[in-house]
Amino acid sequence: MFVMDLVAAHPFSTIIAVAAFAYVLGSIRVANQYERSVVFRLGRFNRTAGPGLYLVWQIMEWQTKLDLRTITANVEQQEGITRDNVPIKVDAVVWYRIVDPERAVMEVKAVSNAVVQVSLTTLRAVLGQHTLDEILKAQDTIADVMQRAIDATTEPWGVKVELVQMKSVEIPPSMQRALAQEAEALREKRARLIKAEAELDAAEQLRQAAEVIMQNPAGLELRRMQMITEVGAEQNTMTLVMMPSEFVSMARGIADAAKTMAAKE
């Protein structure tokens, strides 16, 4: 009853009070912890508001709200020519976040689209600066180069590029076959080198064994008996003819004498 009497006694004041309350109520804004609002007053930058509760006065002020969380942007597949003239297709992923909301609004229009476009042009430029082998084998290094290049461009916009990764690299089928042949040739080369090293090691071990046997001739007889035992353990039709070691020494002496006589003549 008191309120009705007060409204009836002061109608204009009541209207003004209600309008002011509605104006203030309509100016209340809320920003999440990961959001910031860039507020303009009559067309001029006024402040950055948030997080939490704040006021944006209607009619005089308006805001642009930005998300400060890390954003993942897909860079669509790009076709380019490597430094060694190989056509390839590459797509990538860029992770970035806004670190300065004021510059992200005032220095560039549609900051997300701008970052993606810079990533596209940078990806094409990087492809032309490296060979196919470098792109296939050093993707992390090339991604770091792209990250620094993109970050240098977006830094004036208040954007920090945190990471760049190449998702996939597509090469022509003919080049795939050539790479497969190259890999097969490398594997064959490696196998031959390993086999040669094994033969070299075996020859060195045989040389050392021969030196040991020469120091003790009885060791040769023991080795011969061991070989006979190994052959006899197998079921085969091999025939062994035993010959005293003196015959071998005599034959070696005769051969040496023949060489000496031939040299004198």
PDB file of N, CA, C and O in Angstrom, residues 152-224:
ATOM      1  N   ALA A 152      56.315 -14.983 -35.599  1.00  0.00           N
ATOM      2  CA  ALA A 152      56.860 -13.651 -35.876  1.00  0.00           C
ATOM      3  C   ALA A 152      55.833 -12.759 -36.568  1.00  0.00           C
ATOM      4  O   ALA A 152      55.806 -11.535 -36.348  1.00  0.00           O
ATOM      5  N   THR A 153      54.975 -13.363 -37.390  1.00  0.00           N
ATOM      6  CA  THR A 153      53.950 -12.579 -38.080  1.00  0.00           C
ATOM      7  C   THR A 153      52.777 -12.238 -37.179  1.00  0.00           C
ATOM      8  O   THR A 153      52.227 -11.131 -37.244  1.00  0.00           O
ATOM      9  N   THR A 154      52.381 -13.174 -36.321  1.00  0.00           N
ATOM     10  CA  THR A 154      51.191 -12.963 -35.486  1.00  0.00           C
ATOM     11  C   THR A 154      51.480 -12.251 -34.176  1.00  0.00           C
ATOM     12  O   THR A 154      50.547 -11.853 -33.483  1.00  0.00           O
ATOM     13  N   GLU A 155      52.746 -12.095 -33.831  1.00  0.00           N
ATOM     14  CA  GLU A 155      53.077 -11.442 -32.553  1.00  0.00           C
ATOM     15  C   GLU A 155      52.501 -10.024 -32.456  1.00  0.00           C
ATOM     16  O   GLU A 155      51.977  -9.641 -31.396  1.00  0.00           O
ATOM     17  N   PRO A 156      52.544  -9.193 -33.514  1.00  0.00           N
ATOM     18  CA  PRO A 156      51.920  -7.863 -33.400  1.00  0.00           C
ATOM     19  C   PRO A 156      50.408  -7.919 -33.213  1.00  0.00           C
ATOM     20  O   PRO A 156      49.806  -6.896 -32.841  1.00  0.00           O
ATOM     21  N   TRP A 157      49.785  -9.039 -33.491  1.00  0.00           N
ATOM     22  CA  TRP A 157      48.346  -9.176 -33.302  1.00  0.00           C
ATOM     23  C   TRP A 157      47.978  -9.649 -31.901  1.00  0.00           C
ATOM     24  O   TRP A 157      46.806  -9.884 -31.617  1.00  0.00           O
ATOM     25  N   GLY A 158      48.973  -9.848 -31.039  1.00  0.00           N
ATOM     26  CA  GLY A 158      48.688 -10.341 -29.702  1.00  0.00           C
ATOM     27  C   GLY A 158      48.400 -11.820 -29.662  1.00  0.00           C
ATOM     28  O   GLY A 158      47.677 -12.289 -28.772  1.00  0.00           O
ATOM     29  N   VAL A 159      48.961 -12.581 -30.606  1.00  0.00           N
ATOM     30  CA  VAL A 159      48.729 -14.022 -30.709  1.00  0.00           C
ATOM     31  C   VAL A 159      50.053 -14.741 -30.536  1.00  0.00           C
ATOM     32  O   VAL A 159      51.064 -14.363 -31.139  1.00  0.00           O
ATOM     33  N   LYS A 160      50.054 -15.793 -29.733  1.00  0.00           N
ATOM     34  CA  LYS A 160      51.226 -16.623 -29.514  1.00  0.00           C
ATOM     35  C   LYS A 160      50.993 -17.994 -30.136  1.00  0.00           C
ATOM     36  O   LYS A 160      50.073 -18.723 -29.745  1.00  0.00           O
ATOM     37  N   VAL A 161      51.830 -18.357 -31.116  1.00  0.00           N
ATOM     38  CA  VAL A 161      51.757 -19.679 -31.735  1.00  0.00           C
ATOM     39  C   VAL A 161      52.588 -20.633 -30.886  1.00  0.00           C
ATOM     40  O   VAL A 161      53.803 -20.476 -30.764  1.00  0.00           O
ATOM     41  N   GLU A 162      51.946 -21.624 -30.298  1.00  0.00           N
ATOM     42  CA  GLU A 162      52.618 -22.522 -29.368  1.00  0.00           C
ATOM     43  C   GLU A 162      53.244 -23.731 -30.051  1.00  0.00           C
ATOM     44  O   GLU A 162      54.300 -24.206 -29.637  1.00  0.00           O
ATOM     45  N   LEU A 163      52.595 -24.252 -31.098  1.00  0.00           N
ATOM     46  CA  LEU A 163      53.094 -25.485 -31.702  1.00  0.00           C
ATOM     47  C   LEU A 163      52.540 -25.619 -33.113  1.00  0.00           C
ATOM     48  O   LEU A 163      51.416 -25.200 -33.395  1.00  0.00           O
ATOM     49  N   VAL A 164      53.365 -26.197 -33.988  1.00  0.00           N
ATOM     50  CA  VAL A 164      52.955 -26.517 -35.352  1.00  0.00           C
ATOM     51  C   VAL A 164      53.406 -27.946 -35.640  1.00  0.00           C
ATOM     52  O   VAL A 164      54.553 -28.303 -35.364  1.00  0.00           O
ATOM     53  N   GLN A 165      52.521 -28.756 -36.177  1.00  0.00           N
ATOM     54  CA  GLN A 165      52.852 -30.139 -36.509  1.00  0.00           C
ATOM     55  C   GLN A 165      52.326 -30.460 -37.908  1.00  0.00           C
ATOM     56  O   GLN A 165      51.207 -30.075 -38.265  1.00  0.00           O
ATOM     57  N   MET A 166      53.145 -31.183 -38.692  1.00  0.00           N
ATOM     58  CA  MET A 166      52.719 -31.647 -40.004  1.00  0.00           C
ATOM     59  C   MET A 166      51.963 -32.965 -39.837  1.00  0.00           C
ATOM     60  O   MET A 166      52.487 -33.924 -39.275  1.00  0.00           O
ATOM     61  N   LYS A 167      50.729 -33.016 -40.317  1.00  0.00           N
ATOM     62  CA  LYS A 167      49.894 -34.210 -40.137  1.00  0.00           C
ATOM     63  C   LYS A 167      50.268 -35.316 -41.101  1.00  0.00           C
ATOM     64  O   LYS A 167      50.445 -36.468 -40.706  1.00  0.00           O
ATOM     65  N   SER A 168      50.372 -34.987 -42.373  1.00  0.00           N
ATOM     66  CA  SER A 168      50.657 -36.013 -43.379  1.00  0.00           C
ATOM     67  C   SER A 168      51.367 -35.380 -44.561  1.00  0.00           C
ATOM     68  O   SER A 168      51.212 -34.196 -44.836  1.00  0.00           O
ATOM     69  N   VAL A 169      52.145 -36.216 -45.243  1.00  0.00           N
ATOM     70  CA  VAL A 169      52.870 -35.798 -46.450  1.00  0.00           C
ATOM     71  C   VAL A 169      52.543 -36.810 -47.549  1.00  0.00           C
ATOM     72  O   VAL A 169      52.805 -38.005 -47.394  1.00  0.00           O
ATOM     73  N   GLU A 170      51.964 -36.340 -48.640  1.00  0.00           N
ATOM     74  CA  GLU A 170      51.615 -37.198 -49.767  1.00  0.00           C
ATOM     75  C   GLU A 170      52.554 -36.904 -50.930  1.00  0.00           C
ATOM     76  O   GLU A 170      52.772 -35.752 -51.286  1.00  0.00           O
ATOM     77  N   ILE A 171      53.106 -37.974 -51.519  1.00  0.00           N
ATOM     78  CA  ILE A 171      53.995 -37.842 -52.663  1.00  0.00           C
ATOM     79  C   ILE A 171      53.445 -38.659 -53.821  1.00  0.00           C
ATOM     80  O   ILE A 171      52.646 -39.581 -53.602  1.00  0.00           O
ATOM     81  N   PRO A 172      53.836 -38.382 -55.071  1.00  0.00           N
ATOM     82  CA  PRO A 172      53.309 -39.124 -56.222  1.00  0.00           C
ATOM     83  C   PRO A 172      53.649 -40.613 -56.138  1.00  0.00           C
ATOM     84  O   PRO A 172      54.681 -40.995 -55.567  1.00  0.00           O
ATOM     85  N   PRO A 173      52.787 -41.483 -56.718  1.00  0.00           N
ATOM     86  CA  PRO A 173      53.064 -42.937 -56.688  1.00  0.00           C
ATOM     87  C   PRO A 173      54.403 -43.299 -57.302  1.00  0.00           C
ATOM     88  O   PRO A 173      55.086 -44.211 -56.817  1.00  0.00           O
ATOM     89  N   SER A 174      54.798 -42.624 -58.387  1.00  0.00           N
ATOM     90  CA  SER A 174      56.089 -42.938 -59.011  1.00  0.00           C
ATOM     91  C   SER A 174      57.240 -42.658 -58.051  1.00  0.00           C
ATOM     92  O   SER A 174      58.211 -43.423 -57.985  1.00  0.00           O
ATOM     93  N   MET A 175      57.118 -41.579 -57.282  1.00  0.00           N
ATOM     94  CA  MET A 175      58.161 -41.266 -56.305  1.00  0.00           C
ATOM     95  C   MET A 175      58.146 -42.264 -55.156  1.00  0.00           C
ATOM     96  O   MET A 175      59.198 -42.600 -54.598  1.00  0.00           O
ATOM     97  N   GLN A 176      56.966 -42.759 -54.800  1.00  0.00           N
ATOM     98  CA  GLN A 176      56.899 -43.780 -53.759  1.00  0.00           C
ATOM     99  C   GLN A 176      57.643 -45.045 -54.184  1.00  0.00           C
ATOM    100  O   GLN A 176      58.361 -45.658 -53.391  1.00  0.00           O
ATOM    101  N   ARG A 177      57.468 -45.434 -55.460  1.00  0.00           N
ATOM    102  CA  ARG A 177      58.188 -46.613 -55.946  1.00  0.00           C
ATOM    103  C   ARG A 177      59.695 -46.372 -55.950  1.00  0.00           C
ATOM    104  O   ARG A 177      60.477 -47.264 -55.599  1.00  0.00           O
ATOM    105  N   ALA A 178      60.097 -45.164 -56.340  1.00  0.00           N
ATOM    106  CA  ALA A 178      61.529 -44.846 -56.345  1.00  0.00           C
ATOM    107  C   ALA A 178      62.100 -44.894 -54.936  1.00  0.00           C
ATOM    108  O   ALA A 178      63.207 -45.412 -54.712  1.00  0.00           O
ATOM    109  N   LEU A 179      61.348 -44.368 -53.967  1.00  0.00           N
ATOM    110  CA  LEU A 179      61.818 -44.411 -52.580  1.00  0.00           C
ATOM    111  C   LEU A 179      61.897 -45.844 -52.070  1.00  0.00           C
ATOM    112  O   LEU A 179      62.808 -46.191 -51.308  1.00  0.00           O
ATOM    113  N   ALA A 180      60.926 -46.684 -52.479  1.00  0.00           N
ATOM    114  CA  ALA A 180      60.970 -48.089 -52.068  1.00  0.00           C
ATOM    115  C   ALA A 180      62.198 -48.791 -52.640  1.00  0.00           C
ATOM    116  O   ALA A 180      62.862 -49.575 -51.945  1.00  0.00           O
ATOM    117  N   GLN A 181      62.513 -48.508 -53.898  1.00  0.00           N
ATOM    118  CA  GLN A 181      63.708 -49.100 -54.498  1.00  0.00           C
ATOM    119  C   GLN A 181      64.980 -48.608 -53.807  1.00  0.00           C
ATOM    120  O   GLN A 181      65.914 -49.387 -53.587  1.00  0.00           O
ATOM    121  N   GLU A 182      64.994 -47.333 -53.479  1.00  0.00           N
ATOM    122  CA  GLU A 182      66.158 -46.797 -52.771  1.00  0.00           C
ATOM    123  C   GLU A 182      66.329 -47.449 -51.405  1.00  0.00           C
ATOM    124  O   GLU A 182      67.443 -47.812 -51.003  1.00  0.00           O
ATOM    125  N   ALA A 183      65.212 -47.615 -50.693  1.00  0.00           N
ATOM    126  CA  ALA A 183      65.283 -48.265 -49.386  1.00  0.00           C
ATOM    127  C   ALA A 183      65.745 -49.710 -49.508  1.00  0.00           C
ATOM    128  O   ALA A 183      66.539 -50.200 -48.692  1.00  0.00           O
ATOM    129  N   GLU A 184      65.268 -50.414 -50.547  1.00  0.00           N
ATOM    130  CA  GLU A 184      65.695 -51.798 -50.748  1.00  0.00           C
ATOM    131  C   GLU A 184      67.186 -51.875 -51.058  1.00  0.00           C
ATOM    132  O   GLU A 184      67.901 -52.754 -50.558  1.00  0.00           O
ATOM    133  N   ALA A 185      67.671 -50.936 -51.884  1.00  0.00           N
ATOM    134  CA  ALA A 185      69.101 -50.913 -52.206  1.00  0.00           C
ATOM    135  C   ALA A 185      69.939 -50.622 -50.962  1.00  0.00           C
ATOM    136  O   ALA A 185      71.007 -51.223 -50.764  1.00  0.00           O
ATOM    137  N   LEU A 186      69.455 -49.733 -50.113  1.00  0.00           N
ATOM    138  CA  LEU A 186      70.191 -49.427 -48.890  1.00  0.00           C
ATOM    139  C   LEU A 186      70.239 -50.635 -47.960  1.00  0.00           C
ATOM    140  O   LEU A 186      71.270 -50.914 -47.333  1.00  0.00           O
ATOM    141  N   ARG A 187      69.119 -51.366 -47.871  1.00  0.00           N
ATOM    142  CA  ARG A 187      69.100 -52.557 -47.019  1.00  0.00           C
ATOM    143  C   ARG A 187      70.046 -53.629 -47.565  1.00  0.00           C
ATOM    144  O   ARG A 187      70.753 -54.294 -46.800  1.00  0.00           O
ATOM    145  N   GLU A 188      70.075 -53.800 -48.901  1.00  0.00           N
ATOM    146  CA  GLU A 188      70.982 -54.777 -49.493  1.00  0.00           C
ATOM    147  C   GLU A 188      72.435 -54.378 -49.254  1.00  0.00           C
ATOM    148  O   GLU A 188      73.284 -55.228 -48.945  1.00  0.00           O
ATOM    149  N   LYS A 189      72.718 -53.084 -49.390  1.00  0.00           N
ATOM    150  CA  LYS A 189      74.080 -52.605 -49.132  1.00  0.00           C
ATOM    151  C   LYS A 189      74.477 -52.875 -47.688  1.00  0.00           C
ATOM    152  O   LYS A 189      75.591 -53.330 -47.405  1.00  0.00           O
ATOM    153  N   ARG A 190      73.569 -52.607 -46.762  1.00  0.00           N
ATOM    154  CA  ARG A 190      73.861 -52.830 -45.350  1.00  0.00           C
ATOM    155  C   ARG A 190      74.103 -54.316 -45.071  1.00  0.00           C
ATOM    156  O   ARG A 190      74.996 -54.682 -44.301  1.00  0.00           O
ATOM    157  N   ALA A 191      73.290 -55.177 -45.716  1.00  0.00           N
ATOM    158  CA  ALA A 191      73.463 -56.625 -45.517  1.00  0.00           C
ATOM    159  C   ALA A 191      74.820 -57.092 -46.032  1.00  0.00           C
ATOM    160  O   ALA A 191      75.495 -57.902 -45.393  1.00  0.00           O
ATOM    161  N   ARG A 192      75.236 -56.577 -47.194  1.00  0.00           N
ATOM    162  CA  ARG A 192      76.534 -56.973 -47.735  1.00  0.00           C
ATOM    163  C   ARG A 192      77.676 -56.474 -46.853  1.00  0.00           C
ATOM    164  O   ARG A 192      78.670 -57.184 -46.655  1.00  0.00           O
ATOM    165  N   LEU A 193      77.551 -55.280 -46.336  1.00  0.00           N
ATOM    166  CA  LEU A 193      78.600 -54.760 -45.455  1.00  0.00           C
ATOM    167  C   LEU A 193      78.703 -55.596 -44.179  1.00  0.00           C
ATOM    168  O   LEU A 193      79.807 -55.906 -43.712  1.00  0.00           O
ATOM    169  N   ILE A 194      77.548 -55.966 -43.626  1.00  0.00           N
ATOM    170  CA  ILE A 194      77.560 -56.780 -42.414  1.00  0.00           C
ATOM    171  C   ILE A 194      78.188 -58.144 -42.692  1.00  0.00           C
ATOM    172  O   ILE A 194      78.982 -58.660 -41.888  1.00  0.00           O
ATOM    173  N   LYS A 195      77.844 -58.739 -43.865  1.00  0.00           N
ATOM    174  CA  LYS A 195      78.423 -60.036 -44.225  1.00  0.00           C
ATOM    175  C   LYS A 195      79.932 -59.931 -44.412  1.00  0.00           C
ATOM    176  O   LYS A 195      80.696 -60.797 -43.967  1.00  0.00           O
ATOM    177  N   ALA A 196      80.391 -58.850 -45.061  1.00  0.00           N
ATOM    178  CA  ALA A 196      81.826 -58.653 -45.261  1.00  0.00           C
ATOM    179  C   ALA A 196      82.544 -58.474 -43.931  1.00  0.00           C
ATOM    180  O   ALA A 196      83.643 -59.003 -43.721  1.00  0.00           O
ATOM    181  N   GLU A 197      81.939 -57.712 -43.020  1.00  0.00           N
ATOM    182  CA  GLU A 197      82.549 -57.528 -41.702  1.00  0.00           C
ATOM    183  C   GLU A 197      82.630 -58.862 -40.958  1.00  0.00           C
ATOM    184  O   GLU A 197      83.621 -59.131 -40.263  1.00  0.00           O
ATOM    185  N   ALA A 198      81.585 -59.684 -41.100  1.00  0.00           N
ATOM    186  CA  ALA A 198      81.604 -60.996 -40.440  1.00  0.00           C
ATOM    187  C   ALA A 198      82.716 -61.873 -41.008  1.00  0.00           C
ATOM    188  O   ALA A 198      83.423 -62.565 -40.259  1.00  0.00           O
ATOM    189  N   GLU A 199      82.884 -61.854 -42.333  1.00  0.00           N
ATOM    190  CA  GLU A 199      83.952 -62.648 -42.932  1.00  0.00           C
ATOM    191  C   GLU A 199      85.328 -62.148 -42.501  1.00  0.00           C
ATOM    192  O   GLU A 199      86.254 -62.944 -42.267  1.00  0.00           O
ATOM    193  N   LEU A 200      85.466 -60.824 -42.398  1.00  0.00           N
ATOM    194  CA  LEU A 200      86.739 -60.262 -41.936  1.00  0.00           C
ATOM    195  C   LEU A 200      87.044 -60.694 -40.499  1.00  0.00           C
ATOM    196  O   LEU A 200      88.176 -61.084 -40.179  1.00  0.00           O
ATOM    197  N   ASP A 201      86.032 -60.643 -39.637  1.00  0.00           N
ATOM    198  CA  ASP A 201      86.234 -61.078 -38.253  1.00  0.00           C
ATOM    199  C   ASP A 201      86.579 -62.569 -38.196  1.00  0.00           C
ATOM    200  O   ASP A 201      87.445 -62.983 -37.405  1.00  0.00           O
ATOM    201  N   ALA A 202      85.892 -63.379 -39.030  1.00  0.00           N
ATOM    202  CA  ALA A 202      86.177 -64.812 -39.031  1.00  0.00           C
ATOM    203  C   ALA A 202      87.605 -65.082 -39.500  1.00  0.00           C
ATOM    204  O   ALA A 202      88.310 -65.940 -38.940  1.00  0.00           O
ATOM    205  N   ALA A 203      88.036 -64.345 -40.547  1.00  0.00           N
ATOM    206  CA  ALA A 203      89.408 -64.534 -41.040  1.00  0.00           C
ATOM    207  C   ALA A 203      90.429 -64.137 -39.975  1.00  0.00           C
ATOM    208  O   ALA A 203      91.463 -64.805 -39.802  1.00  0.00           O
ATOM    209  N   GLU A 204      90.145 -63.092 -39.226  1.00  0.00           N
ATOM    210  CA  GLU A 204      91.060 -62.671 -38.170  1.00  0.00           C
ATOM    211  C   GLU A 204      91.132 -63.734 -37.071  1.00  0.00           C
ATOM    212  O   GLU A 204      92.214 -64.037 -36.555  1.00  0.00           O
ATOM    213  N   GLN A 205      89.986 -64.315 -36.740  1.00  0.00           N
ATOM    214  CA  GLN A 205      89.980 -65.361 -35.718  1.00  0.00           C
ATOM    215  C   GLN A 205      90.732 -66.600 -36.207  1.00  0.00           C
ATOM    216  O   GLN A 205      91.479 -67.234 -35.439  1.00  0.00           O
ATOM    217  N   LEU A 206      90.573 -66.933 -37.490  1.00  0.00           N
ATOM    218  CA  LEU A 206      91.313 -68.076 -38.029  1.00  0.00           C
ATOM    219  C   LEU A 206      92.817 -67.823 -38.027  1.00  0.00           C
ATOM    220  O   LEU A 206      93.615 -68.729 -37.756  1.00  0.00           O
ATOM    221  N   ARG A 207      93.207 -66.597 -38.346  1.00  0.00           N
ATOM    222  CA  ARG A 207      94.640 -66.270 -38.317  1.00  0.00           C
ATOM    223  C   ARG A 207      95.208 -66.429 -36.913  1.00  0.00           C
ATOM    224  O   ARG A 207      96.290 -67.005 -36.710  1.00  0.00           O
ATOM    225  N   GLN A 208      94.495 -65.930 -35.933  1.00  0.00           N
ATOM    226  CA  GLN A 208      94.957 -66.074 -34.558  1.00  0.00           C
ATOM    227  C   GLN A 208      95.013 -67.537 -34.140  1.00  0.00           C
ATOM    228  O   GLN A 208      95.941 -67.970 -33.442  1.00  0.00           O
ATOM    229  N   ALA A 209      94.014 -68.333 -34.577  1.00  0.00           N
ATOM    230  CA  ALA A 209      94.030 -69.761 -34.250  1.00  0.00           C
ATOM    231  C   ALA A 209      95.217 -70.461 -34.899  1.00  0.00           C
ATOM    232  O   ALA A 209      95.869 -71.332 -34.284  1.00  0.00           O
ATOM    233  N   ALA A 210      95.526 -70.090 -36.149  1.00  0.00           N
ATOM    234  CA  ALA A 210      96.672 -70.692 -36.826  1.00  0.00           C
ATOM    235  C   ALA A 210      97.968 -70.354 -36.108  1.00  0.00           C
ATOM    236  O   ALA A 210      98.866 -71.202 -35.974  1.00  0.00           O
ATOM    237  N   GLU A 211      98.112 -69.138 -35.637  1.00  0.00           N
ATOM    238  CA  GLU A 211      99.313 -68.757 -34.896  1.00  0.00           C
ATOM    239  C   GLU A 211      99.452 -69.569 -33.622  1.00  0.00           C
ATOM    240  O   GLU A 211     100.556 -70.011 -33.252  1.00  0.00           O
ATOM    241  N   VAL A 212      98.347 -69.804 -32.942  1.00  0.00           N
ATOM    242  CA  VAL A 212      98.399 -70.602 -31.712  1.00  0.00           C
ATOM    243  C   VAL A 212      98.808 -72.046 -32.019  1.00  0.00           C
ATOM    244  O   VAL A 212      99.628 -72.659 -31.314  1.00  0.00           O
ATOM    245  N   ILE A 213      98.244 -72.619 -33.105  1.00  0.00           N
ATOM    246  CA  ILE A 213      98.569 -74.005 -33.459  1.00  0.00           C
ATOM    247  C   ILE A 213     100.023 -74.129 -33.883  1.00  0.00           C
ATOM    248  O   ILE A 213     100.705 -75.122 -33.580  1.00  0.00           O
ATOM    249  N   MET A 214     100.541 -73.108 -34.602  1.00  0.00           N
ATOM    250  CA  MET A 214     101.947 -73.146 -35.030  1.00  0.00           C
ATOM    251  C   MET A 214     102.892 -73.148 -33.833  1.00  0.00           C
ATOM    252  O   MET A 214     103.969 -73.727 -33.873  1.00  0.00           O
ATOM    253  N   GLN A 215     102.509 -72.499 -32.764  1.00  0.00           N
ATOM    254  CA  GLN A 215     103.348 -72.478 -31.574  1.00  0.00           C
ATOM    255  C   GLN A 215     103.390 -73.844 -30.885  1.00  0.00           C
ATOM    256  O   GLN A 215     104.341 -74.165 -30.186  1.00  0.00           O
ATOM    257  N   ASN A 216     102.342 -74.648 -31.090  1.00  0.00           N
ATOM    258  CA  ASN A 216     102.271 -75.975 -30.474  1.00  0.00           C
ATOM    259  C   ASN A 216     101.739 -76.961 -31.513  1.00  0.00           C
ATOM    260  O   ASN A 216     100.529 -77.103 -31.674  1.00  0.00           O
ATOM    261  N   PRO A 217     102.633 -77.667 -32.251  1.00  0.00           N
ATOM    262  CA  PRO A 217     102.184 -78.574 -33.318  1.00  0.00           C
ATOM    263  C   PRO A 217     101.219 -79.642 -32.849  1.00  0.00           C
ATOM    264  O   PRO A 217     100.395 -80.133 -33.637  1.00  0.00           O
ATOM    265  N   ALA A 218     101.307 -80.035 -31.593  1.00  0.00           N
ATOM    266  CA  ALA A 218     100.373 -81.050 -31.101  1.00  0.00           C
ATOM    267  C   ALA A 218      98.927 -80.560 -31.165  1.00  0.00           C
ATOM    268  O   ALA A 218      97.989 -81.358 -31.262  1.00  0.00           O
ATOM    269  N   GLY A 219      98.751 -79.279 -31.132  1.00  0.00           N
ATOM    270  CA  GLY A 219      97.392 -78.742 -31.235  1.00  0.00           C
ATOM    271  C   GLY A 219      96.760 -79.052 -32.569  1.00  0.00           C
ATOM    272  O   GLY A 219      95.541 -79.223 -32.671  1.00  0.00           O
ATOM    273  N   LEU A 220      97.585 -79.156 -33.647  1.00  0.00           N
ATOM    274  CA  LEU A 220      97.043 -79.494 -34.950  1.00  0.00           C
ATOM    275  C   LEU A 220      96.487 -80.915 -34.952  1.00  0.00           C
ATOM    276  O   LEU A 220      95.437 -81.179 -35.542  1.00  0.00           O
ATOM    277  N   GLU A 221      97.204 -81.844 -34.282  1.00  0.00           N
ATOM    278  CA  GLU A 221      96.715 -83.212 -34.193  1.00  0.00           C
ATOM    279  C   GLU A 221      95.413 -83.285 -33.431  1.00  0.00           C
ATOM    280  O   GLU A 221      94.475 -83.998 -33.798  1.00  0.00           O
ATOM    281  N   LEU A 222      95.318 -82.508 -32.338  1.00  0.00           N
ATOM    282  CA  LEU A 222      94.077 -82.490 -31.561  1.00  0.00           C
ATOM    283  C   LEU A 222      92.922 -81.929 -32.384  1.00  0.00           C
ATOM    284  O   LEU A 222      91.790 -82.425 -32.335  1.00  0.00           O
ATOM    285  N   ARG A 223      93.203 -80.895 -33.153  1.00  0.00           N
ATOM    286  CA  ARG A 223      92.140 -80.310 -33.989  1.00  0.00           C
ATOM    287  C   ARG A 223      91.692 -81.289 -35.064  1.00  0.00           C
ATOM    288  O   ARG A 223      90.498 -81.383 -35.366  1.00  0.00           O
ATOM    289  N   ARG A 224      92.654 -82.045 -35.609  1.00  0.00           N
ATOM    290  CA  ARG A 224      92.322 -83.036 -36.621  1.00  0.00           C
ATOM    291  C   ARG A 224      91.449 -84.136 -36.034  1.00  0.00           C
ATOM    292  O   ARG A 224      90.465 -84.561 -36.645  1.00  0.00           O
TER     293      ARG A 224
END
